[in-house]
C-alpha cells in the first residue's frame, strides 16, 4: 500500500518551549532538558555555546557555564502541547499526535480546501502562531516518517520524490542508535544505502525492527495515520426572534430544546448527570447555572430543571418577602438565546435500542421504576454493588446509588499485593466474629514476624466476649497471607495474617489473625 500524503507540524525544541509555557523558564536563555543525565533538548542559545543532544550534564555545563538545567517531564510536554493540537484541529480535521511537539494530518483535505499544500501549511503555521504564540514548521511528504524529516527544514517534497529525498539523509535519521551504529560499521552511511539492501537479507540479519527501519528508509510507512477524532458537540442552542419575558412562554420553548438535548445524548448512548443552563438577554446580559443530579436526567427531568431555572431568572422567586434581603436582580430584557450544555455525561446502555427496537426495553422500565423510588426516598434508597480493588473481600465491593457511574473506585489490576487468591468467598460478614484457633496440643496458634506458623491449626473455637460458642475440628488449611497496610501512618497502620480453613462439618472459612486475636471474616460456599 502506497504511503499517505502527509502534512506534519513540528515545534522545534519542544521540551524547552513546554518548560517556558508551564514553568516560566525563558527559552531565549541557555536551557537544556536532561533525561538519565544526558541532554535530550536544548535551546538555540545553548546550542550556540556547543550544547548538543546526548551530552552528559557535566560536559554540557562545561561548554556553557550559564546553562539552566531542567529535568525531562513528559507530562509537562503533553499538557503544553494540547492547546497546539486544539489550534490545529480548528483549521483541519483528523489530527494524529506523533509525540509532544509533533502532530500530523492527511494532506489531501487541507490542500484541496485551501488551494494547495503550501497554502494549507502556511495557514496552519499562522493559526498556531496567533492562537498559541508558538513557532512551528510544516513538512509535507509521502508518509509520516518522511514528512517529519521534511518538517526539520520546512520542506514540501513533491509526490513520488520521497524515496529520492530520503536517500541522501544519514542513517542517524532513523532514530535507532543501536541499528545506526551497526550500519555505520558495515559501511552503510545513508538511508539510500540501507534501502538498497534486499528485504529478505535485512530481515535475516537485523530482525523485525530492522525490517521496519528498512521500509522507512525506502519511503514506505508501516502503518497509516491514526487520526484523533474531536469529541462531539453535545450542547443544543436555540435563538428566539421575540424575547422570552414570561415564564410560561419560556418554559414552552425550553421543552423542545430539552427534548432535543435528550435525543442527542441518546443517539450517542449517553445520559446526563450534570446540566448547564445558559441564557442571553436582549441587552446582552449572560446568565448561567449548573444543575447536578445524583441519578440520570431523563427528558422530563431536564425539562423540569430548565423550567425551574427560567422561573428563578424571570420572576426572581429567590427573593424572600419581609426578610430584608434583596434577591438577584431580574433581567432587564427577555431571553433571546438559550443553550443547554451536558456538563457531565456517562454511558447508558439502557438508551441503546436493539436492532429491532426491543433490546433494552426491560432495562429502561426498571430504570424508570428505580429512579421513581429515588425521587421519593432519595438517591441512597437504591444502591448497586460495584467491584473494585482491595486486599480483603470487604474492601473489594462498594455500594453506589442507582444511576451513578459504576466505574471501579480502585483498579483491580494489576493484583494488589497480599490479595487473596480465587475463589472469592460467598458471604462476607458485616462484622468479623471473634474466634480462637488451637493446635493439637491445645495451644493458641500464632504467627511470627517472619510469617512462620507456631503449629498447624487443629481446632477452631467460636467465642463471644464472655463465653465459648462451639468448637470444630480443622481438617485442612492454607496460609498465611500477610497484609501490612498503611505502615507509613502509625495511627492507621494495620497488620494481619489471613488463613483459609476447611472444617470437619464441610464449612470453609476465611480467618484473620491481628494483634494476637483471631477473627472469622467470610464464609466460602
Coordinates of C-alpha atoms in Angstrom, one line a residue:
X1 CA 0.0 0.0 0.0
X2 CA 1.4 3.4 -1.0
X3 CA 2.1 5.8 1.9
X4 CA -0.5 8.5 2.5
X5 CA 0.4 12.1 1.6
X6 CA 1.1 13.6 5.0
X7 CA 1.4 17.0 6.4
X8 CA 3.4 17.1 9.7
X9 CA 3.6 20.1 12.1
X10 CA 6.8 20.2 14.2
X11 CA 7.6 22.6 17.0
X12 CA 11.4 22.9 17.4
X13 CA 12.9 22.4 20.9
X14 CA 9.5 21.5 22.3
X15 CA 10.7 20.3 25.8
X16 CA 12.3 23.7 26.2
X17 CA 9.2 25.6 24.9
X18 CA 7.0 23.5 27.2
X19 CA 9.1 24.5 30.2
X20 CA 8.7 28.1 29.2
X21 CA 4.9 27.7 28.9
X22 CA 4.4 25.8 32.1
X23 CA 7.2 26.8 34.4
X24 CA 8.1 30.3 33.0
X25 CA 11.6 29.4 32.1
X26 CA 12.9 31.7 29.3
X27 CA 13.5 29.7 26.1
X28 CA 15.8 32.6 24.9
X29 CA 18.3 31.8 27.6
X30 CA 20.7 28.8 27.5
X31 CA 18.5 25.9 28.6
X32 CA 18.9 22.2 28.4
X33 CA 16.5 19.4 29.3
X34 CA 18.1 16.3 30.7
X35 CA 16.9 12.7 31.0
X36 CA 19.1 10.0 32.6
X37 CA 21.9 12.6 33.0
X38 CA 22.0 13.3 29.2
X39 CA 20.8 16.2 27.1
X40 CA 17.6 15.4 25.2
X41 CA 16.7 19.0 24.1
X42 CA 18.5 22.4 24.2
X43 CA 17.5 26.0 23.4
X44 CA 19.1 27.9 20.4
X45 CA 21.3 29.9 22.9
X46 CA 22.6 26.7 24.4
X47 CA 23.3 25.1 21.0
X48 CA 25.3 28.3 20.1
X49 CA 27.5 27.5 23.1
X50 CA 28.1 24.0 21.9
X51 CA 25.5 22.1 23.8
X52 CA 24.2 19.1 21.8
X53 CA 21.8 16.2 22.4
X54 CA 23.4 13.2 24.0
X55 CA 26.0 15.2 26.0
X56 CA 26.3 14.4 29.7
X57 CA 25.3 17.0 32.2
X58 CA 28.8 17.9 33.3
X59 CA 30.1 18.2 29.8
X60 CA 27.2 20.4 28.7
X61 CA 27.8 22.7 31.7
X62 CA 31.5 22.9 31.0
X63 CA 30.7 24.1 27.4
X64 CA 28.1 26.6 28.7
X65 CA 28.7 27.7 32.3
X66 CA 25.4 29.7 32.5
X67 CA 23.3 26.7 31.4
X68 CA 19.9 26.3 33.0
X69 CA 19.3 22.5 33.5
X70 CA 15.8 21.1 33.7
X71 CA 14.6 17.6 34.3
X72 CA 12.7 15.9 31.5
X73 CA 8.9 15.9 32.3
X74 CA 6.8 14.1 29.7
X75 CA 3.6 15.2 31.5
X76 CA 4.6 18.8 31.1
X77 CA 5.3 18.4 27.4
X78 CA 1.9 16.8 26.8
X79 CA 0.0 19.4 28.8
X80 CA 1.7 22.3 26.9
X81 CA 1.2 20.7 23.5
X82 CA -2.6 20.1 23.9
X83 CA -3.5 23.7 23.0
X84 CA -1.4 23.5 19.9
X85 CA -3.2 20.3 18.8
X86 CA -6.5 22.0 19.5
X87 CA -5.4 25.0 17.4
X88 CA -4.6 22.7 14.5
X89 CA -7.9 21.0 14.8
X90 CA -9.6 24.4 14.4
X91 CA -8.1 24.6 10.9
X92 CA -8.1 20.9 9.8
X93 CA -9.7 17.7 11.0
X94 CA -8.2 14.3 11.7
X95 CA -5.1 15.2 13.7
X96 CA -2.8 12.4 15.0
X97 CA -0.3 13.3 17.8
X98 CA 3.0 11.7 16.9
X99 CA 4.7 12.9 20.2
X100 CA 4.7 16.1 22.2
X101 CA 5.8 18.7 19.7
X102 CA 4.7 17.0 16.5
X103 CA 1.4 16.1 15.0
X104 CA 0.3 15.0 11.5
X105 CA -2.7 15.2 9.2
X106 CA -3.5 13.8 5.8
X107 CA -2.6 16.5 3.3
X108 CA -5.3 15.8 0.8
X109 CA -8.2 17.5 2.6
X110 CA -6.4 20.7 3.7
X111 CA -4.7 21.2 0.3
X112 CA -8.0 20.9 -1.6
X113 CA -9.7 23.3 0.9
X114 CA -7.0 26.0 1.0
X115 CA -6.0 25.7 -2.7
X116 CA -2.7 23.8 -2.3
X117 CA -0.4 22.1 0.1
X118 CA 1.9 25.2 0.7
X119 CA -1.1 27.4 1.3
X120 CA -2.5 24.9 3.8
X121 CA 0.8 24.7 5.6
X122 CA 1.1 28.5 5.8
X123 CA -2.5 28.7 7.2
X124 CA -1.8 26.1 9.9
X125 CA 1.5 27.7 11.0
X126 CA 0.0 31.1 11.1
X127 CA -3.0 30.0 13.1
X128 CA -0.8 28.2 15.6
X129 CA 1.4 31.3 16.0
X130 CA -1.6 33.5 16.6
X131 CA -3.5 31.2 18.9
X132 CA -0.7 29.7 21.0
X133 CA 2.3 32.1 20.3
X134 CA 4.3 29.1 19.3
X135 CA 6.7 28.8 16.4
X136 CA 6.3 25.8 14.2
X137 CA 7.3 24.3 10.8
X138 CA 5.4 22.1 8.5
X139 CA 6.8 19.3 6.3
X140 CA 4.9 17.5 3.6
X141 CA 5.9 14.2 2.0
X142 CA 4.6 10.7 1.3
X143 CA 4.3 9.1 4.7
X144 CA 4.7 10.3 8.3
X145 CA 8.4 9.4 8.6
X146 CA 9.4 11.4 5.6
X147 CA 7.1 14.3 6.5
X148 CA 8.8 14.5 9.9
X149 CA 12.2 14.8 8.3
X150 CA 10.9 17.3 5.8
X151 CA 9.5 19.4 8.6
X152 CA 13.0 20.0 10.0
X153 CA 13.7 22.3 7.1
X154 CA 10.1 23.3 6.3
X155 CA 10.2 21.5 3.0
X156 CA 7.5 20.2 0.7
X157 CA 8.6 17.0 -1.0
X158 CA 6.8 16.6 -4.4
X159 CA 4.7 13.5 -4.7
X160 CA 6.7 10.5 -5.8
X161 CA 10.1 12.0 -4.8
X162 CA 10.1 10.8 -1.2
X163 CA 12.5 8.0 -1.8
X164 CA 14.9 10.3 -3.5
X165 CA 14.6 12.8 -0.7
X166 CA 15.3 10.2 1.9
X167 CA 18.2 8.6 0.0
X168 CA 20.7 11.3 0.8
X169 CA 20.0 11.6 4.5
X170 CA 22.3 9.9 7.1
X171 CA 21.2 6.7 8.8
X172 CA 21.0 8.6 12.1
X173 CA 17.7 9.9 10.8
X174 CA 16.1 6.6 11.7
X175 CA 16.3 7.4 15.4
X176 CA 17.7 3.9 16.3
X177 CA 21.1 4.4 17.9
X178 CA 21.9 0.6 18.1
X179 CA 21.0 0.0 14.5
X180 CA 22.7 3.1 13.3
X181 CA 26.0 2.2 14.9
X182 CA 25.8 -1.3 13.3
X183 CA 25.0 0.2 9.8
X184 CA 27.9 2.6 10.1
X185 CA 30.3 -0.2 10.9
X186 CA 29.0 -2.1 7.9
X187 CA 29.7 0.9 5.6
X188 CA 26.1 1.9 5.2
X189 CA 26.1 5.7 5.8
X190 CA 22.9 6.9 4.1
X191 CA 19.3 5.9 4.1
X192 CA 19.7 5.2 0.4
X193 CA 22.5 2.7 1.0
X194 CA 20.3 0.9 3.6
X195 CA 17.2 0.9 1.4
X196 CA 19.2 -0.7 -1.5
X197 CA 19.6 -3.9 0.6
X198 CA 17.3 -6.8 -0.2
X199 CA 14.4 -7.0 2.2
X200 CA 14.9 -10.7 2.9
X201 CA 18.5 -10.2 3.8
X202 CA 17.6 -7.3 6.1
X203 CA 15.0 -9.5 7.9
X204 CA 17.5 -12.3 8.3
X205 CA 20.3 -10.0 9.6
X206 CA 18.6 -7.3 11.6
X207 CA 15.3 -8.8 12.6
X208 CA 11.8 -7.3 12.6
X209 CA 12.8 -3.9 13.9
X210 CA 15.4 -3.6 11.2
X211 CA 12.8 -4.5 8.6
X212 CA 10.6 -1.7 9.8
X213 CA 13.5 0.7 9.6
X214 CA 14.3 -0.6 6.1
X215 CA 10.8 0.2 4.9
X216 CA 11.0 3.7 6.4
X217 CA 14.4 4.3 4.6
X218 CA 12.7 3.3 1.4
X219 CA 9.8 5.8 1.9
X220 CA 7.2 3.2 2.9
X221 CA 5.4 3.7 6.2
X222 CA 4.5 0.6 8.1
X223 CA 1.1 1.9 9.3
X224 CA -1.4 4.5 8.2
X225 CA -2.3 7.7 10.2
X226 CA -4.4 7.0 13.3
X227 CA -6.2 10.3 13.5
X228 CA -7.7 11.8 16.6
X229 CA -11.5 12.4 16.4
X230 CA -12.6 15.6 18.1
X231 CA -15.3 15.0 20.8
X232 CA -18.8 15.6 19.5
X233 CA -20.5 18.8 20.4
X234 CA -23.5 17.7 22.6
X235 CA -24.8 21.2 23.5
X236 CA -28.0 22.4 21.9
X237 CA -28.8 26.1 21.3
X238 CA -31.9 28.0 20.2
X239 CA -32.3 31.6 19.3
X240 CA -35.6 33.5 19.6
X241 CA -36.7 36.5 17.5
X242 CA -39.2 37.6 20.1
X243 CA -37.5 37.9 23.6
X244 CA -39.0 35.5 26.2
X245 CA -40.0 37.6 29.1
X246 CA -42.8 35.3 30.5
X247 CA -42.2 32.1 32.4
X248 CA -44.9 30.2 30.5
X249 CA -43.6 31.1 27.1
X250 CA -40.0 30.4 28.1
X251 CA -41.0 27.0 29.6
X252 CA -42.8 26.1 26.4
X253 CA -39.8 27.0 24.3
X254 CA -37.4 25.2 26.7
X255 CA -39.3 21.9 26.4
X256 CA -38.5 21.5 22.8
X257 CA -34.8 22.3 23.5
X258 CA -34.6 19.9 26.4
X259 CA -36.1 17.1 24.3
X260 CA -33.5 17.8 21.6
X261 CA -30.7 17.5 24.1
X262 CA -32.1 14.2 25.4
X263 CA -32.4 12.8 21.9
X264 CA -28.8 13.9 21.0
X265 CA -27.4 12.2 24.1
X266 CA -29.5 9.1 23.4
X267 CA -28.1 8.9 19.9
X268 CA -24.6 8.7 21.4
X269 CA -25.6 6.2 24.1
X270 CA -25.1 8.7 26.8
X271 CA -27.1 10.1 29.7
X272 CA -26.7 13.5 31.5
X273 CA -25.8 13.8 35.2
X274 CA -24.9 17.5 35.3
X275 CA -26.8 20.1 33.2
X276 CA -25.5 23.6 32.4
X277 CA -28.2 26.2 31.5
X278 CA -27.1 29.3 29.7
X279 CA -29.2 32.3 28.6
X280 CA -28.5 35.6 26.9
X281 CA -30.9 38.5 27.2
X282 CA -31.8 41.1 24.5
X283 CA -29.5 43.6 26.4
X284 CA -26.5 41.2 26.2
X285 CA -26.7 40.0 29.8
X286 CA -25.4 36.5 30.2
X287 CA -26.9 34.1 32.7
X288 CA -25.6 30.7 33.6
X289 CA -26.4 27.9 36.2
X290 CA -25.4 24.3 36.6
X291 CA -27.8 21.7 37.9
X292 CA -26.5 18.4 39.3
X293 CA -28.5 15.2 39.7
X294 CA -27.4 12.1 41.7
X295 CA -29.0 9.8 39.0
X296 CA -29.6 10.1 35.3
X297 CA -31.5 13.1 34.0
X298 CA -34.4 11.9 31.8
X299 CA -36.1 14.2 29.3
X300 CA -38.8 15.1 31.8
X301 CA -36.1 15.9 34.4
X302 CA -34.2 18.1 32.0
X303 CA -37.4 20.0 31.2
X304 CA -38.2 20.5 34.9
X305 CA -34.8 21.9 35.7
X306 CA -34.8 24.3 32.8
X307 CA -38.3 25.5 33.7
X308 CA -37.3 26.0 37.4
X309 CA -34.2 27.9 36.4
X310 CA -36.1 30.2 33.9
X311 CA -38.7 30.8 36.6
X312 CA -36.0 31.9 39.0
X313 CA -34.4 34.2 36.4
X314 CA -37.5 35.8 35.0
X315 CA -39.6 36.2 38.2
X316 CA -36.9 36.4 40.9
X317 CA -38.6 33.8 43.1
X318 CA -35.5 33.6 45.3
X319 CA -36.5 36.9 46.9
X320 CA -37.9 36.4 50.3
X321 CA -40.6 39.0 51.3
X322 CA -40.1 40.6 54.6
X323 CA -36.6 39.2 55.0
X324 CA -34.9 42.5 54.3
X325 CA -32.6 40.8 51.8
X326 CA -32.6 41.8 48.1
X327 CA -32.7 38.8 45.8
X328 CA -30.9 38.7 42.5
X329 CA -31.9 41.4 40.1
X330 CA -34.4 40.3 37.4
X331 CA -33.0 40.6 33.8
X332 CA -33.7 43.9 32.2
X333 CA -34.9 42.3 29.0
X334 CA -36.2 39.0 27.7
X335 CA -34.2 36.0 26.8
X336 CA -33.2 35.7 23.1
X337 CA -30.8 32.8 23.3
X338 CA -31.0 29.6 25.4
X339 CA -28.3 26.9 25.5
X340 CA -28.2 23.6 27.3
X341 CA -24.8 22.0 27.9
X342 CA -24.4 18.5 29.3
X343 CA -21.6 19.2 31.7
X344 CA -21.4 15.6 32.9
X345 CA -22.3 12.5 30.9
X346 CA -21.9 8.8 31.2
X347 CA -22.6 5.7 29.1
X348 CA -26.1 4.4 29.5
X349 CA -26.8 1.1 27.8
X350 CA -30.5 1.4 28.5
X351 CA -30.7 4.2 26.0
X352 CA -29.4 2.0 23.2
X353 CA -32.2 0.3 21.3
X354 CA -31.7 -3.2 19.8
X355 CA -31.7 -3.9 16.1
X356 CA -35.5 -4.4 16.2
X357 CA -36.1 -2.0 19.0
X358 CA -36.9 -4.5 21.8
X359 CA -33.5 -4.8 23.4
X360 CA -33.1 -2.6 26.5
X361 CA -36.9 -2.1 26.9
X362 CA -37.0 -4.0 30.2
X363 CA -33.8 -2.3 31.4
X364 CA -35.4 1.1 30.6
X365 CA -38.6 0.2 32.5
X366 CA -36.6 -0.9 35.5
X367 CA -34.6 2.3 35.4
X368 CA -37.7 4.4 35.4
X369 CA -39.1 2.5 38.3
X370 CA -35.9 2.7 40.4
X371 CA -35.5 6.4 39.5
X372 CA -39.0 7.0 40.7
X373 CA -38.1 5.3 44.1
X374 CA -35.1 7.5 44.3
X375 CA -37.2 10.6 43.6
X376 CA -39.5 9.7 46.5
X377 CA -37.0 8.3 49.1
X378 CA -33.7 9.9 48.0
X379 CA -30.8 8.7 45.8
X380 CA -29.3 6.5 48.6
X381 CA -32.5 4.4 48.7
X382 CA -31.4 2.3 45.7
X383 CA -27.9 1.0 45.7
X384 CA -25.9 -1.3 43.5
X385 CA -22.7 -3.2 44.2
X386 CA -19.5 -2.3 42.2
X387 CA -16.4 -4.4 42.3
X388 CA -13.1 -2.7 42.8
X389 CA -9.6 -3.1 44.2
X390 CA -8.6 -4.1 47.7
X391 CA -6.9 -6.9 49.6
X392 CA -9.8 -8.2 51.6
X393 CA -13.2 -9.2 50.3
X394 CA -14.9 -6.4 52.3
X395 CA -12.7 -3.8 50.5
X396 CA -13.4 -5.1 47.0
X397 CA -17.1 -4.1 46.9
X398 CA -18.7 -0.7 47.3
X399 CA -22.3 0.4 47.0
X400 CA -23.2 3.3 44.7
X401 CA -26.6 5.0 44.1
X402 CA -28.5 3.7 41.2
X403 CA -27.7 5.7 38.0
X404 CA -24.3 6.8 39.2
X405 CA -21.2 5.8 37.2
X406 CA -20.3 2.3 38.0
X407 CA -16.6 2.6 37.2
X408 CA -14.5 0.8 39.9
X409 CA -13.3 3.2 42.6
X410 CA -9.9 1.4 42.7
X411 CA -8.4 -0.6 39.9
X412 CA -8.4 -4.3 40.3
X413 CA -5.4 -5.0 38.0
X414 CA -2.6 -5.4 38.5
X415 CA -3.4 -7.6 41.5
X416 CA -3.0 -6.0 44.9
X417 CA 0.0 -7.4 46.9
X418 CA -1.4 -9.6 49.6
X419 CA -4.8 -10.1 47.8
X420 CA -6.4 -13.5 48.4
X421 CA -6.4 -16.0 45.5
X422 CA -9.5 -17.2 43.8
X423 CA -12.2 -18.2 44.5
X424 CA -13.8 -15.3 46.4
X425 CA -15.9 -16.1 49.5
X426 CA -19.7 -16.3 49.1
X427 CA -20.6 -14.4 52.2
X428 CA -18.6 -11.5 53.7
X429 CA -19.6 -10.9 57.3
X430 CA -20.6 -7.3 58.1
X431 CA -18.7 -7.5 61.3
X432 CA -16.0 -10.2 61.9
X433 CA -16.8 -12.8 64.5
X434 CA -14.3 -13.4 67.3
X435 CA -12.7 -16.8 67.3
X436 CA -9.7 -18.8 68.5
X437 CA -7.5 -21.3 66.7
X438 CA -5.7 -24.0 68.7
X439 CA -3.1 -26.6 67.7
X440 CA -3.2 -30.3 68.5
X441 CA -1.6 -29.6 72.0
X442 CA -4.3 -27.1 72.8
X443 CA -2.1 -24.1 72.4
X444 CA -3.2 -20.9 70.7
X445 CA -1.8 -20.8 67.1
X446 CA 0.4 -17.7 66.4
X447 CA 2.3 -16.3 63.5
X448 CA 5.9 -14.9 64.0
X449 CA 7.3 -11.8 62.4
X450 CA 8.9 -14.0 59.7
X451 CA 5.4 -15.5 58.9
X452 CA 6.1 -18.8 60.5
X453 CA 3.1 -20.6 62.0
X454 CA 3.8 -21.8 65.6
X455 CA 2.0 -25.1 64.9
X456 CA -0.5 -26.5 62.4
X457 CA -4.1 -25.3 63.2
X458 CA -6.2 -28.2 64.5
X459 CA -9.3 -26.8 66.1
X460 CA -11.5 -23.7 65.7
X461 CA -13.4 -22.3 68.5
X462 CA -16.0 -19.5 68.0
X463 CA -16.2 -17.2 71.0
X464 CA -18.1 -14.2 72.3
X465 CA -16.8 -11.6 74.7
X466 CA -18.0 -13.7 77.6
X467 CA -18.1 -17.4 76.7
X468 CA -17.3 -20.1 74.1
X469 CA -19.9 -20.9 71.5
X470 CA -18.6 -24.1 69.9
X471 CA -15.5 -26.0 68.8
X472 CA -15.0 -27.6 65.3
X473 CA -12.0 -29.7 64.0
X474 CA -9.9 -28.1 61.2
X475 CA -9.2 -30.8 58.6
X476 CA -7.2 -28.6 56.1
X477 CA -5.9 -25.1 55.9
X478 CA -3.9 -22.7 53.7
X479 CA -1.9 -19.6 54.5
X480 CA -0.8 -17.3 56.0
X481 CA -1.3 -14.4 53.6
X482 CA 0.2 -11.4 55.2
X483 CA -1.2 -7.9 54.9
X484 CA 0.8 -4.8 56.1
X485 CA -1.3 -1.7 55.2
X486 CA -0.5 2.0 55.7
X487 CA 2.7 1.2 57.6
X488 CA 3.8 4.8 57.0
X489 CA 0.9 6.2 59.1
X490 CA 1.2 4.8 62.7
X491 CA -2.3 5.7 63.6
X492 CA -3.9 4.0 60.6
X493 CA -1.4 1.1 60.3
X494 CA -2.9 -2.4 60.1
X495 CA -1.0 -5.7 60.1
X496 CA -2.6 -9.1 59.9
X497 CA -2.3 -12.6 58.6
X498 CA -5.2 -14.5 56.9
X499 CA -5.9 -18.2 56.6
X500 CA -8.3 -20.3 54.7
X501 CA -9.5 -23.3 56.7
X502 CA -11.8 -26.3 56.0
X503 CA -13.8 -27.7 58.9
X504 CA -14.9 -31.2 59.7
X505 CA -18.6 -30.3 59.0
X506 CA -17.7 -29.2 55.4
X507 CA -17.7 -25.5 56.1
X508 CA -14.9 -23.3 54.7
X509 CA -14.0 -20.0 56.4
X510 CA -11.7 -17.1 55.9
X511 CA -9.8 -16.3 59.2
X512 CA -7.6 -13.5 60.1
X513 CA -5.1 -13.0 63.0
X514 CA -4.3 -9.5 64.1
X515 CA -2.8 -8.3 67.3
X516 CA -2.9 -11.8 68.7
X517 CA -6.6 -12.2 68.2
X518 CA -8.4 -14.5 65.7
X519 CA -11.5 -13.4 63.6
X520 CA -13.9 -15.0 61.1
X521 CA -14.1 -12.6 58.2
X522 CA -16.0 -14.6 55.5
X523 CA -17.6 -17.9 54.6
X524 CA -16.9 -19.9 51.4
X525 CA -19.7 -21.7 49.5

